[in-house]
């Protein structure tokens, strides 16, 4: 492709991290592949990560899909993992299908990836049967995320809930804190470590370091979303220094 590939993201209004980490990964990819990318977002209102706000926010995703398809983006990512998972087990399939139909109806068909679906699909691609996860959510929401993943056939052996309710505070976390936080998890006999089961909690800077330290494949919701976007675009899903999934080894 010679033209610039347009990446669309549906993001919570208080989300900062996906508009940092997705471009960072794809800019890194530009150093080893010829494709070039531009980035475009539409926002759904959400300030606190509560079931009530998540449900109200998800209702706004259709409008965002219309707006992004007006720009004829080449792929669209729904960048809120827990909003999808809070709507019921398997909901990522329903959401992705509905939003894709909107792009078709609007005359600019685009594949749609959700961060929830991307994480599940990436774990399956990696052959991960048992994982441990870190999430910034309160314990009930973290448990909900674990149960959603387990309903897809992947056992969550252990998880850490950092219990940060304010979404801007989640975005303000230092990703390098995860280099110590992950050590509190049970990593015995797991197939993968999800260092951030949340697209708002920064983790990209720590992914490769933690993987090199612990010897287990490490990914995040953002890494999985990037991988699935590249797959849906028909591009090689490879980005340097982002862990096993984007190393072309999956």
mmCIF file with all atom_site columns, N, CA and C in Angstrom, residues 126-188:
data_model
loop_
_atom_site.group_PDB
_atom_site.id
_atom_site.type_symbol
_atom_site.label_atom_id
_atom_site.label_alt_id
_atom_site.label_comp_id
_atom_site.label_asym_id
_atom_site.label_entity_id
_atom_site.label_seq_id
_atom_site.pdbx_PDB_ins_code
_atom_site.Cartn_x
_atom_site.Cartn_y
_atom_site.Cartn_z
_atom_site.occupancy
_atom_site.B_iso_or_equiv
_atom_site.pdbx_formal_charge
_atom_site.auth_seq_id
_atom_site.auth_comp_id
_atom_site.auth_asym_id
_atom_site.auth_atom_id
_atom_site.pdbx_PDB_model_num
ATOM 1   N N  . UNK A 1 126 ? -2.307  -17.534 20.606 1.00 0.00 ? 126 UNK A N  1
ATOM 2   C CA . UNK A 1 126 ? -1.067  -17.893 21.289 1.00 0.00 ? 126 UNK A CA 1
ATOM 3   C C  . UNK A 1 126 ? -1.141  -19.278 21.935 1.00 0.00 ? 126 UNK A C  1
ATOM 4   N N  . UNK A 1 127 ? -2.320  -19.896 21.898 1.00 0.00 ? 127 UNK A N  1
ATOM 5   C CA . UNK A 1 127 ? -2.483  -21.197 22.520 1.00 0.00 ? 127 UNK A CA 1
ATOM 6   C C  . UNK A 1 127 ? -2.498  -21.136 24.037 1.00 0.00 ? 127 UNK A C  1
ATOM 7   N N  . UNK A 1 128 ? -2.855  -19.974 24.584 1.00 0.00 ? 128 UNK A N  1
ATOM 8   C CA . UNK A 1 128 ? -2.843  -19.778 26.035 1.00 0.00 ? 128 UNK A CA 1
ATOM 9   C C  . UNK A 1 128 ? -4.074  -20.422 26.665 1.00 0.00 ? 128 UNK A C  1
ATOM 10  N N  . UNK A 1 129 ? -3.846  -21.378 27.520 1.00 0.00 ? 129 UNK A N  1
ATOM 11  C CA . UNK A 1 129 ? -4.938  -22.052 28.236 1.00 0.00 ? 129 UNK A CA 1
ATOM 12  C C  . UNK A 1 129 ? -5.109  -21.510 29.650 1.00 0.00 ? 129 UNK A C  1
ATOM 13  N N  . UNK A 1 130 ? -4.017  -20.955 30.205 1.00 0.00 ? 130 UNK A N  1
ATOM 14  C CA . UNK A 1 130 ? -4.047  -20.472 31.594 1.00 0.00 ? 130 UNK A CA 1
ATOM 15  C C  . UNK A 1 130 ? -3.227  -19.188 31.668 1.00 0.00 ? 130 UNK A C  1
ATOM 16  N N  . UNK A 1 131 ? -3.800  -18.141 32.249 1.00 0.00 ? 131 UNK A N  1
ATOM 17  C CA . UNK A 1 131 ? -3.123  -16.843 32.288 1.00 0.00 ? 131 UNK A CA 1
ATOM 18  C C  . UNK A 1 131 ? -3.258  -16.204 33.671 1.00 0.00 ? 131 UNK A C  1
ATOM 19  N N  . UNK A 1 132 ? -2.474  -15.165 33.895 1.00 0.00 ? 132 UNK A N  1
ATOM 20  C CA . UNK A 1 132 ? -2.660  -14.264 35.025 1.00 0.00 ? 132 UNK A CA 1
ATOM 21  C C  . UNK A 1 132 ? -2.766  -12.852 34.474 1.00 0.00 ? 132 UNK A C  1
ATOM 22  N N  . UNK A 1 133 ? -3.490  -11.970 35.184 1.00 0.00 ? 133 UNK A N  1
ATOM 23  C CA . UNK A 1 133 ? -3.734  -10.634 34.650 1.00 0.00 ? 133 UNK A CA 1
ATOM 24  C C  . UNK A 1 133 ? -3.567  -9.561  35.720 1.00 0.00 ? 133 UNK A C  1
ATOM 25  N N  . UNK A 1 134 ? -3.231  -8.352  35.261 1.00 0.00 ? 134 UNK A N  1
ATOM 26  C CA . UNK A 1 134 ? -3.229  -7.145  36.092 1.00 0.00 ? 134 UNK A CA 1
ATOM 27  C C  . UNK A 1 134 ? -4.273  -6.201  35.511 1.00 0.00 ? 134 UNK A C  1
ATOM 28  N N  . UNK A 1 135 ? -5.121  -5.623  36.372 1.00 0.00 ? 135 UNK A N  1
ATOM 29  C CA . UNK A 1 135 ? -6.144  -4.676  35.929 1.00 0.00 ? 135 UNK A CA 1
ATOM 30  C C  . UNK A 1 135 ? -6.244  -3.533  36.934 1.00 0.00 ? 135 UNK A C  1
ATOM 31  N N  . UNK A 1 136 ? -6.593  -2.343  36.490 1.00 0.00 ? 136 UNK A N  1
ATOM 32  C CA . UNK A 1 136 ? -6.701  -1.204  37.401 1.00 0.00 ? 136 UNK A CA 1
ATOM 33  C C  . UNK A 1 136 ? -8.052  -1.108  38.092 1.00 0.00 ? 136 UNK A C  1
ATOM 34  N N  . UNK A 1 137 ? -9.005  -1.945  37.692 1.00 0.00 ? 137 UNK A N  1
ATOM 35  C CA . UNK A 1 137 ? -10.392 -1.805  38.120 1.00 0.00 ? 137 UNK A CA 1
ATOM 36  C C  . UNK A 1 137 ? -10.582 -2.164  39.593 1.00 0.00 ? 137 UNK A C  1
ATOM 37  N N  . UNK A 1 138 ? -11.770 -1.822  40.095 1.00 0.00 ? 138 UNK A N  1
ATOM 38  C CA . UNK A 1 138 ? -12.183 -2.314  41.397 1.00 0.00 ? 138 UNK A CA 1
ATOM 39  C C  . UNK A 1 138 ? -12.338 -3.839  41.312 1.00 0.00 ? 138 UNK A C  1
ATOM 40  N N  . UNK A 1 139 ? -12.325 -4.505  42.458 1.00 0.00 ? 139 UNK A N  1
ATOM 41  C CA . UNK A 1 139 ? -12.336 -5.975  42.457 1.00 0.00 ? 139 UNK A CA 1
ATOM 42  C C  . UNK A 1 139 ? -13.535 -6.586  41.729 1.00 0.00 ? 139 UNK A C  1
ATOM 43  N N  . UNK A 1 140 ? -14.767 -6.062  41.913 1.00 0.00 ? 140 UNK A N  1
ATOM 44  C CA . UNK A 1 140 ? -15.897 -6.676  41.196 1.00 0.00 ? 140 UNK A CA 1
ATOM 45  C C  . UNK A 1 140 ? -15.748 -6.620  39.675 1.00 0.00 ? 140 UNK A C  1
ATOM 46  N N  . UNK A 1 141 ? -15.254 -5.496  39.141 1.00 0.00 ? 141 UNK A N  1
ATOM 47  C CA . UNK A 1 141 ? -15.067 -5.398  37.691 1.00 0.00 ? 141 UNK A CA 1
ATOM 48  C C  . UNK A 1 141 ? -13.912 -6.277  37.218 1.00 0.00 ? 141 UNK A C  1
ATOM 49  N N  . UNK A 1 142 ? -12.859 -6.375  38.018 1.00 0.00 ? 142 UNK A N  1
ATOM 50  C CA . UNK A 1 142 ? -11.746 -7.246  37.653 1.00 0.00 ? 142 UNK A CA 1
ATOM 51  C C  . UNK A 1 142 ? -12.207 -8.701  37.618 1.00 0.00 ? 142 UNK A C  1
ATOM 52  N N  . UNK A 1 143 ? -13.023 -9.075  38.577 1.00 0.00 ? 143 UNK A N  1
ATOM 53  C CA . UNK A 1 143 ? -13.584 -10.431 38.593 1.00 0.00 ? 143 UNK A CA 1
ATOM 54  C C  . UNK A 1 143 ? -14.455 -10.656 37.362 1.00 0.00 ? 143 UNK A C  1
ATOM 55  N N  . UNK A 1 144 ? -15.224 -9.628  36.969 1.00 0.00 ? 144 UNK A N  1
ATOM 56  C CA . UNK A 1 144 ? -16.058 -9.722  35.768 1.00 0.00 ? 144 UNK A CA 1
ATOM 57  C C  . UNK A 1 144 ? -15.187 -9.972  34.530 1.00 0.00 ? 144 UNK A C  1
ATOM 58  N N  . UNK A 1 145 ? -14.066 -9.255  34.436 1.00 0.00 ? 145 UNK A N  1
ATOM 59  C CA . UNK A 1 145 ? -13.149 -9.440  33.308 1.00 0.00 ? 145 UNK A CA 1
ATOM 60  C C  . UNK A 1 145 ? -12.609 -10.872 33.300 1.00 0.00 ? 145 UNK A C  1
ATOM 61  N N  . UNK A 1 146 ? -12.197 -11.361 34.449 1.00 0.00 ? 146 UNK A N  1
ATOM 62  C CA . UNK A 1 146 ? -11.681 -12.723 34.540 1.00 0.00 ? 146 UNK A CA 1
ATOM 63  C C  . UNK A 1 146 ? -12.736 -13.739 34.109 1.00 0.00 ? 146 UNK A C  1
ATOM 64  N N  . UNK A 1 147 ? -13.977 -13.539 34.547 1.00 0.00 ? 147 UNK A N  1
ATOM 65  C CA . UNK A 1 147 ? -15.059 -14.466 34.200 1.00 0.00 ? 147 UNK A CA 1
ATOM 66  C C  . UNK A 1 147 ? -15.378 -14.421 32.705 1.00 0.00 ? 147 UNK A C  1
ATOM 67  N N  . UNK A 1 148 ? -15.291 -13.239 32.107 1.00 0.00 ? 148 UNK A N  1
ATOM 68  C CA . UNK A 1 148 ? -15.536 -13.098 30.667 1.00 0.00 ? 148 UNK A CA 1
ATOM 69  C C  . UNK A 1 148 ? -14.492 -13.897 29.887 1.00 0.00 ? 148 UNK A C  1
ATOM 70  N N  . UNK A 1 149 ? -13.227 -13.745 30.287 1.00 0.00 ? 149 UNK A N  1
ATOM 71  C CA . UNK A 1 149 ? -12.143 -14.459 29.617 1.00 0.00 ? 149 UNK A CA 1
ATOM 72  C C  . UNK A 1 149 ? -12.317 -15.973 29.807 1.00 0.00 ? 149 UNK A C  1
ATOM 73  N N  . UNK A 1 150 ? -12.692 -16.380 31.006 1.00 0.00 ? 150 UNK A N  1
ATOM 74  C CA . UNK A 1 150 ? -12.865 -17.813 31.265 1.00 0.00 ? 150 UNK A CA 1
ATOM 75  C C  . UNK A 1 150 ? -14.029 -18.396 30.470 1.00 0.00 ? 150 UNK A C  1
ATOM 76  N N  . UNK A 1 151 ? -15.058 -17.586 30.227 1.00 0.00 ? 151 UNK A N  1
ATOM 77  C CA . UNK A 1 151 ? -16.182 -18.044 29.406 1.00 0.00 ? 151 UNK A CA 1
ATOM 78  C C  . UNK A 1 151 ? -15.755 -18.306 27.961 1.00 0.00 ? 151 UNK A C  1
ATOM 79  N N  . UNK A 1 152 ? -14.606 -17.736 27.582 1.00 0.00 ? 152 UNK A N  1
ATOM 80  C CA . UNK A 1 152 ? -14.060 -17.956 26.241 1.00 0.00 ? 152 UNK A CA 1
ATOM 81  C C  . UNK A 1 152 ? -13.069 -19.120 26.217 1.00 0.00 ? 152 UNK A C  1
ATOM 82  N N  . UNK A 1 153 ? -12.947 -19.819 27.345 1.00 0.00 ? 153 UNK A N  1
ATOM 83  C CA . UNK A 1 153 ? -12.124 -21.033 27.371 1.00 0.00 ? 153 UNK A CA 1
ATOM 84  C C  . UNK A 1 153 ? -10.704 -20.855 27.841 1.00 0.00 ? 153 UNK A C  1
ATOM 85  N N  . UNK A 1 154 ? -10.400 -19.699 28.449 1.00 0.00 ? 154 UNK A N  1
ATOM 86  C CA . UNK A 1 154 ? -9.048  -19.442 28.959 1.00 0.00 ? 154 UNK A CA 1
ATOM 87  C C  . UNK A 1 154 ? -9.133  -19.270 30.480 1.00 0.00 ? 154 UNK A C  1
ATOM 88  N N  . UNK A 1 155 ? -8.436  -20.098 31.224 1.00 0.00 ? 155 UNK A N  1
ATOM 89  C CA . UNK A 1 155 ? -8.475  -20.028 32.685 1.00 0.00 ? 155 UNK A CA 1
ATOM 90  C C  . UNK A 1 155 ? -7.652  -18.839 33.187 1.00 0.00 ? 155 UNK A C  1
ATOM 91  N N  . UNK A 1 156 ? -8.234  -18.066 34.091 1.00 0.00 ? 156 UNK A N  1
ATOM 92  C CA . UNK A 1 156 ? -7.488  -16.986 34.751 1.00 0.00 ? 156 UNK A CA 1
ATOM 93  C C  . UNK A 1 156 ? -7.033  -17.524 36.104 1.00 0.00 ? 156 UNK A C  1
ATOM 94  N N  . UNK A 1 157 ? -5.752  -17.861 36.190 1.00 0.00 ? 157 UNK A N  1
ATOM 95  C CA . UNK A 1 157 ? -5.219  -18.478 37.404 1.00 0.00 ? 157 UNK A CA 1
ATOM 96  C C  . UNK A 1 157 ? -5.136  -17.489 38.556 1.00 0.00 ? 157 UNK A C  1
ATOM 97  N N  . UNK A 1 158 ? -4.750  -16.236 38.224 1.00 0.00 ? 158 UNK A N  1
ATOM 98  C CA . UNK A 1 158 ? -4.582  -15.224 39.276 1.00 0.00 ? 158 UNK A CA 1
ATOM 99  C C  . UNK A 1 158 ? -4.789  -13.851 38.661 1.00 0.00 ? 158 UNK A C  1
ATOM 100 N N  . UNK A 1 159 ? -5.237  -12.905 39.491 1.00 0.00 ? 159 UNK A N  1
ATOM 101 C CA . UNK A 1 159 ? -5.347  -11.527 39.005 1.00 0.00 ? 159 UNK A CA 1
ATOM 102 C C  . UNK A 1 159 ? -5.081  -10.547 40.131 1.00 0.00 ? 159 UNK A C  1
ATOM 103 N N  . UNK A 1 160 ? -4.637  -9.367  39.731 1.00 0.00 ? 160 UNK A N  1
ATOM 104 C CA . UNK A 1 160 ? -4.448  -8.241  40.647 1.00 0.00 ? 160 UNK A CA 1
ATOM 105 C C  . UNK A 1 160 ? -5.403  -7.142  40.230 1.00 0.00 ? 160 UNK A C  1
ATOM 106 N N  . UNK A 1 161 ? -6.201  -6.642  41.172 1.00 0.00 ? 161 UNK A N  1
ATOM 107 C CA . UNK A 1 161 ? -7.077  -5.491  40.950 1.00 0.00 ? 161 UNK A CA 1
ATOM 108 C C  . UNK A 1 161 ? -6.469  -4.297  41.689 1.00 0.00 ? 161 UNK A C  1
ATOM 109 N N  . UNK A 1 162 ? -6.053  -3.286  40.954 1.00 0.00 ? 162 UNK A N  1
ATOM 110 C CA . UNK A 1 162 ? -5.411  -2.118  41.577 1.00 0.00 ? 162 UNK A CA 1
ATOM 111 C C  . UNK A 1 162 ? -6.427  -1.163  42.201 1.00 0.00 ? 162 UNK A C  1
ATOM 112 N N  . UNK A 1 163 ? -7.703  -1.345  41.894 1.00 0.00 ? 163 UNK A N  1
ATOM 113 C CA . UNK A 1 163 ? -8.805  -0.604  42.509 1.00 0.00 ? 163 UNK A CA 1
ATOM 114 C C  . UNK A 1 163 ? -8.669  0.921   42.385 1.00 0.00 ? 163 UNK A C  1
ATOM 115 N N  . UNK A 1 164 ? -8.579  1.353   41.122 1.00 0.00 ? 164 UNK A N  1
ATOM 116 C CA . UNK A 1 164 ? -8.517  2.779   40.801 1.00 0.00 ? 164 UNK A CA 1
ATOM 117 C C  . UNK A 1 164 ? -9.796  3.142   40.047 1.00 0.00 ? 164 UNK A C  1
ATOM 118 N N  . UNK A 1 165 ? -10.761 3.805   40.687 1.00 0.00 ? 165 UNK A N  1
ATOM 119 C CA . UNK A 1 165 ? -12.048 4.043   40.029 1.00 0.00 ? 165 UNK A CA 1
ATOM 120 C C  . UNK A 1 165 ? -12.041 5.179   39.007 1.00 0.00 ? 165 UNK A C  1
ATOM 121 N N  . UNK A 1 166 ? -11.168 6.169   39.204 1.00 0.00 ? 166 UNK A N  1
ATOM 122 C CA . UNK A 1 166 ? -11.163 7.338   38.321 1.00 0.00 ? 166 UNK A CA 1
ATOM 123 C C  . UNK A 1 166 ? -10.342 7.046   37.064 1.00 0.00 ? 166 UNK A C  1
ATOM 124 N N  . UNK A 1 167 ? -10.942 7.240   35.900 1.00 0.00 ? 167 UNK A N  1
ATOM 125 C CA . UNK A 1 167 ? -10.291 6.836   34.660 1.00 0.00 ? 167 UNK A CA 1
ATOM 126 C C  . UNK A 1 167 ? -9.051  7.673   34.337 1.00 0.00 ? 167 UNK A C  1
ATOM 127 N N  . UNK A 1 168 ? -9.068  8.951   34.686 1.00 0.00 ? 168 UNK A N  1
ATOM 128 C CA . UNK A 1 168 ? -7.873  9.764   34.458 1.00 0.00 ? 168 UNK A CA 1
ATOM 129 C C  . UNK A 1 168 ? -6.729  9.332   35.358 1.00 0.00 ? 168 UNK A C  1
ATOM 130 N N  . UNK A 1 169 ? -7.047  8.902   36.558 1.00 0.00 ? 169 UNK A N  1
ATOM 131 C CA . UNK A 1 169 ? -6.008  8.400   37.462 1.00 0.00 ? 169 UNK A CA 1
ATOM 132 C C  . UNK A 1 169 ? -5.396  7.112   36.914 1.00 0.00 ? 169 UNK A C  1
ATOM 133 N N  . UNK A 1 170 ? -6.230  6.299   36.270 1.00 0.00 ? 170 UNK A N  1
ATOM 134 C CA . UNK A 1 170 ? -5.711  5.077   35.636 1.00 0.00 ? 170 UNK A CA 1
ATOM 135 C C  . UNK A 1 170 ? -4.678  5.446   34.573 1.00 0.00 ? 170 UNK A C  1
ATOM 136 N N  . UNK A 1 171 ? -5.012  6.434   33.746 1.00 0.00 ? 171 UNK A N  1
ATOM 137 C CA . UNK A 1 171 ? -4.110  6.845   32.667 1.00 0.00 ? 171 UNK A CA 1
ATOM 138 C C  . UNK A 1 171 ? -2.814  7.442   33.188 1.00 0.00 ? 171 UNK A C  1
ATOM 139 N N  . UNK A 1 172 ? -2.852  7.969   34.407 1.00 0.00 ? 172 UNK A N  1
ATOM 140 C CA . UNK A 1 172 ? -1.678  8.632   34.983 1.00 0.00 ? 172 UNK A CA 1
ATOM 141 C C  . UNK A 1 172 ? -0.689  7.661   35.626 1.00 0.00 ? 172 UNK A C  1
ATOM 142 N N  . UNK A 1 173 ? -1.010  6.371   35.642 1.00 0.00 ? 173 UNK A N  1
ATOM 143 C CA . UNK A 1 173 ? -0.107  5.395   36.262 1.00 0.00 ? 173 UNK A CA 1
ATOM 144 C C  . UNK A 1 173 ? 1.196   5.279   35.475 1.00 0.00 ? 173 UNK A C  1
ATOM 145 N N  . UNK A 1 174 ? 2.292   5.114   36.192 1.00 0.00 ? 174 UNK A N  1
ATOM 146 C CA . UNK A 1 174 ? 3.596   4.896   35.571 1.00 0.00 ? 174 UNK A CA 1
ATOM 147 C C  . UNK A 1 174 ? 3.674   3.444   35.112 1.00 0.00 ? 174 UNK A C  1
ATOM 148 N N  . UNK A 1 175 ? 3.830   3.202   33.806 1.00 0.00 ? 175 UNK A N  1
ATOM 149 C CA . UNK A 1 175 ? 3.853   1.809   33.339 1.00 0.00 ? 175 UNK A CA 1
ATOM 150 C C  . UNK A 1 175 ? 4.980   0.983   33.950 1.00 0.00 ? 175 UNK A C  1
ATOM 151 N N  . UNK A 1 176 ? 6.065   1.656   34.336 1.00 0.00 ? 176 UNK A N  1
ATOM 152 C CA . UNK A 1 176 ? 7.186   0.903   34.893 1.00 0.00 ? 176 UNK A CA 1
ATOM 153 C C  . UNK A 1 176 ? 6.900   0.389   36.297 1.00 0.00 ? 176 UNK A C  1
ATOM 154 N N  . UNK A 1 177 ? 5.838   0.878   36.936 1.00 0.00 ? 177 UNK A N  1
ATOM 155 C CA . UNK A 1 177 ? 5.426   0.291   38.214 1.00 0.00 ? 177 UNK A CA 1
ATOM 156 C C  . UNK A 1 177 ? 5.036   -1.173  38.041 1.00 0.00 ? 177 UNK A C  1
ATOM 157 N N  . UNK A 1 178 ? 4.601   -1.533  36.835 1.00 0.00 ? 178 UNK A N  1
ATOM 158 C CA . UNK A 1 178 ? 4.182   -2.905  36.562 1.00 0.00 ? 178 UNK A CA 1
ATOM 159 C C  . UNK A 1 178 ? 5.339   -3.890  36.651 1.00 0.00 ? 178 UNK A C  1
ATOM 160 N N  . UNK A 1 179 ? 6.555   -3.385  36.531 1.00 0.00 ? 179 UNK A N  1
ATOM 161 C CA . UNK A 1 179 ? 7.737   -4.247  36.641 1.00 0.00 ? 179 UNK A CA 1
ATOM 162 C C  . UNK A 1 179 ? 7.822   -4.877  38.035 1.00 0.00 ? 179 UNK A C  1
ATOM 163 N N  . UNK A 1 180 ? 7.293   -4.192  39.024 1.00 0.00 ? 180 UNK A N  1
ATOM 164 C CA . UNK A 1 180 ? 7.232   -4.753  40.379 1.00 0.00 ? 180 UNK A CA 1
ATOM 165 C C  . UNK A 1 180 ? 5.877   -5.375  40.678 1.00 0.00 ? 180 UNK A C  1
ATOM 166 N N  . UNK A 1 181 ? 4.809   -4.741  40.199 1.00 0.00 ? 181 UNK A N  1
ATOM 167 C CA . UNK A 1 181 ? 3.454   -5.228  40.502 1.00 0.00 ? 181 UNK A CA 1
ATOM 168 C C  . UNK A 1 181 ? 3.253   -6.663  40.036 1.00 0.00 ? 181 UNK A C  1
ATOM 169 N N  . UNK A 1 182 ? 3.740   -7.000  38.842 1.00 0.00 ? 182 UNK A N  1
ATOM 170 C CA . UNK A 1 182 ? 3.470   -8.335  38.302 1.00 0.00 ? 182 UNK A CA 1
ATOM 171 C C  . UNK A 1 182 ? 4.062   -9.441  39.169 1.00 0.00 ? 182 UNK A C  1
ATOM 172 N N  . UNK A 1 183 ? 5.073   -9.120  39.953 1.00 0.00 ? 183 UNK A N  1
ATOM 173 C CA . UNK A 1 183 ? 5.738   -10.130 40.779 1.00 0.00 ? 183 UNK A CA 1
ATOM 174 C C  . UNK A 1 183 ? 4.844   -10.643 41.905 1.00 0.00 ? 183 UNK A C  1
ATOM 175 N N  . UNK A 1 184 ? 3.734   -9.932  42.163 1.00 0.00 ? 184 UNK A N  1
ATOM 176 C CA . UNK A 1 184 ? 2.780   -10.384 43.179 1.00 0.00 ? 184 UNK A CA 1
ATOM 177 C C  . UNK A 1 184 ? 1.830   -11.452 42.645 1.00 0.00 ? 184 UNK A C  1
ATOM 178 N N  . UNK A 1 185 ? 1.866   -11.697 41.362 1.00 0.00 ? 185 UNK A N  1
ATOM 179 C CA . UNK A 1 185 ? 0.989   -12.697 40.746 1.00 0.00 ? 185 UNK A CA 1
ATOM 180 C C  . UNK A 1 185 ? 1.586   -14.099 40.850 1.00 0.00 ? 185 UNK A C  1
ATOM 181 N N  . UNK A 1 186 ? 0.707   -15.091 40.817 1.00 0.00 ? 186 UNK A N  1
ATOM 182 C CA . UNK A 1 186 ? 1.124   -16.481 40.679 1.00 0.00 ? 186 UNK A CA 1
ATOM 183 C C  . UNK A 1 186 ? 1.369   -16.742 39.196 1.00 0.00 ? 186 UNK A C  1
ATOM 184 N N  . UNK A 1 187 ? 2.615   -16.971 38.842 1.00 0.00 ? 187 UNK A N  1
ATOM 185 C CA . UNK A 1 187 ? 2.976   -17.174 37.437 1.00 0.00 ? 187 UNK A CA 1
ATOM 186 C C  . UNK A 1 187 ? 3.288   -18.631 37.116 1.00 0.00 ? 187 UNK A C  1
ATOM 187 N N  . UNK A 1 188 ? 3.127   -19.522 38.084 1.00 0.00 ? 188 UNK A N  1
ATOM 188 C CA . UNK A 1 188 ? 3.471   -20.924 37.864 1.00 0.00 ? 188 UNK A CA 1
ATOM 189 C C  . UNK A 1 188 ? 2.500   -21.571 36.874 1.00 0.00 ? 188 UNK A C  1
#
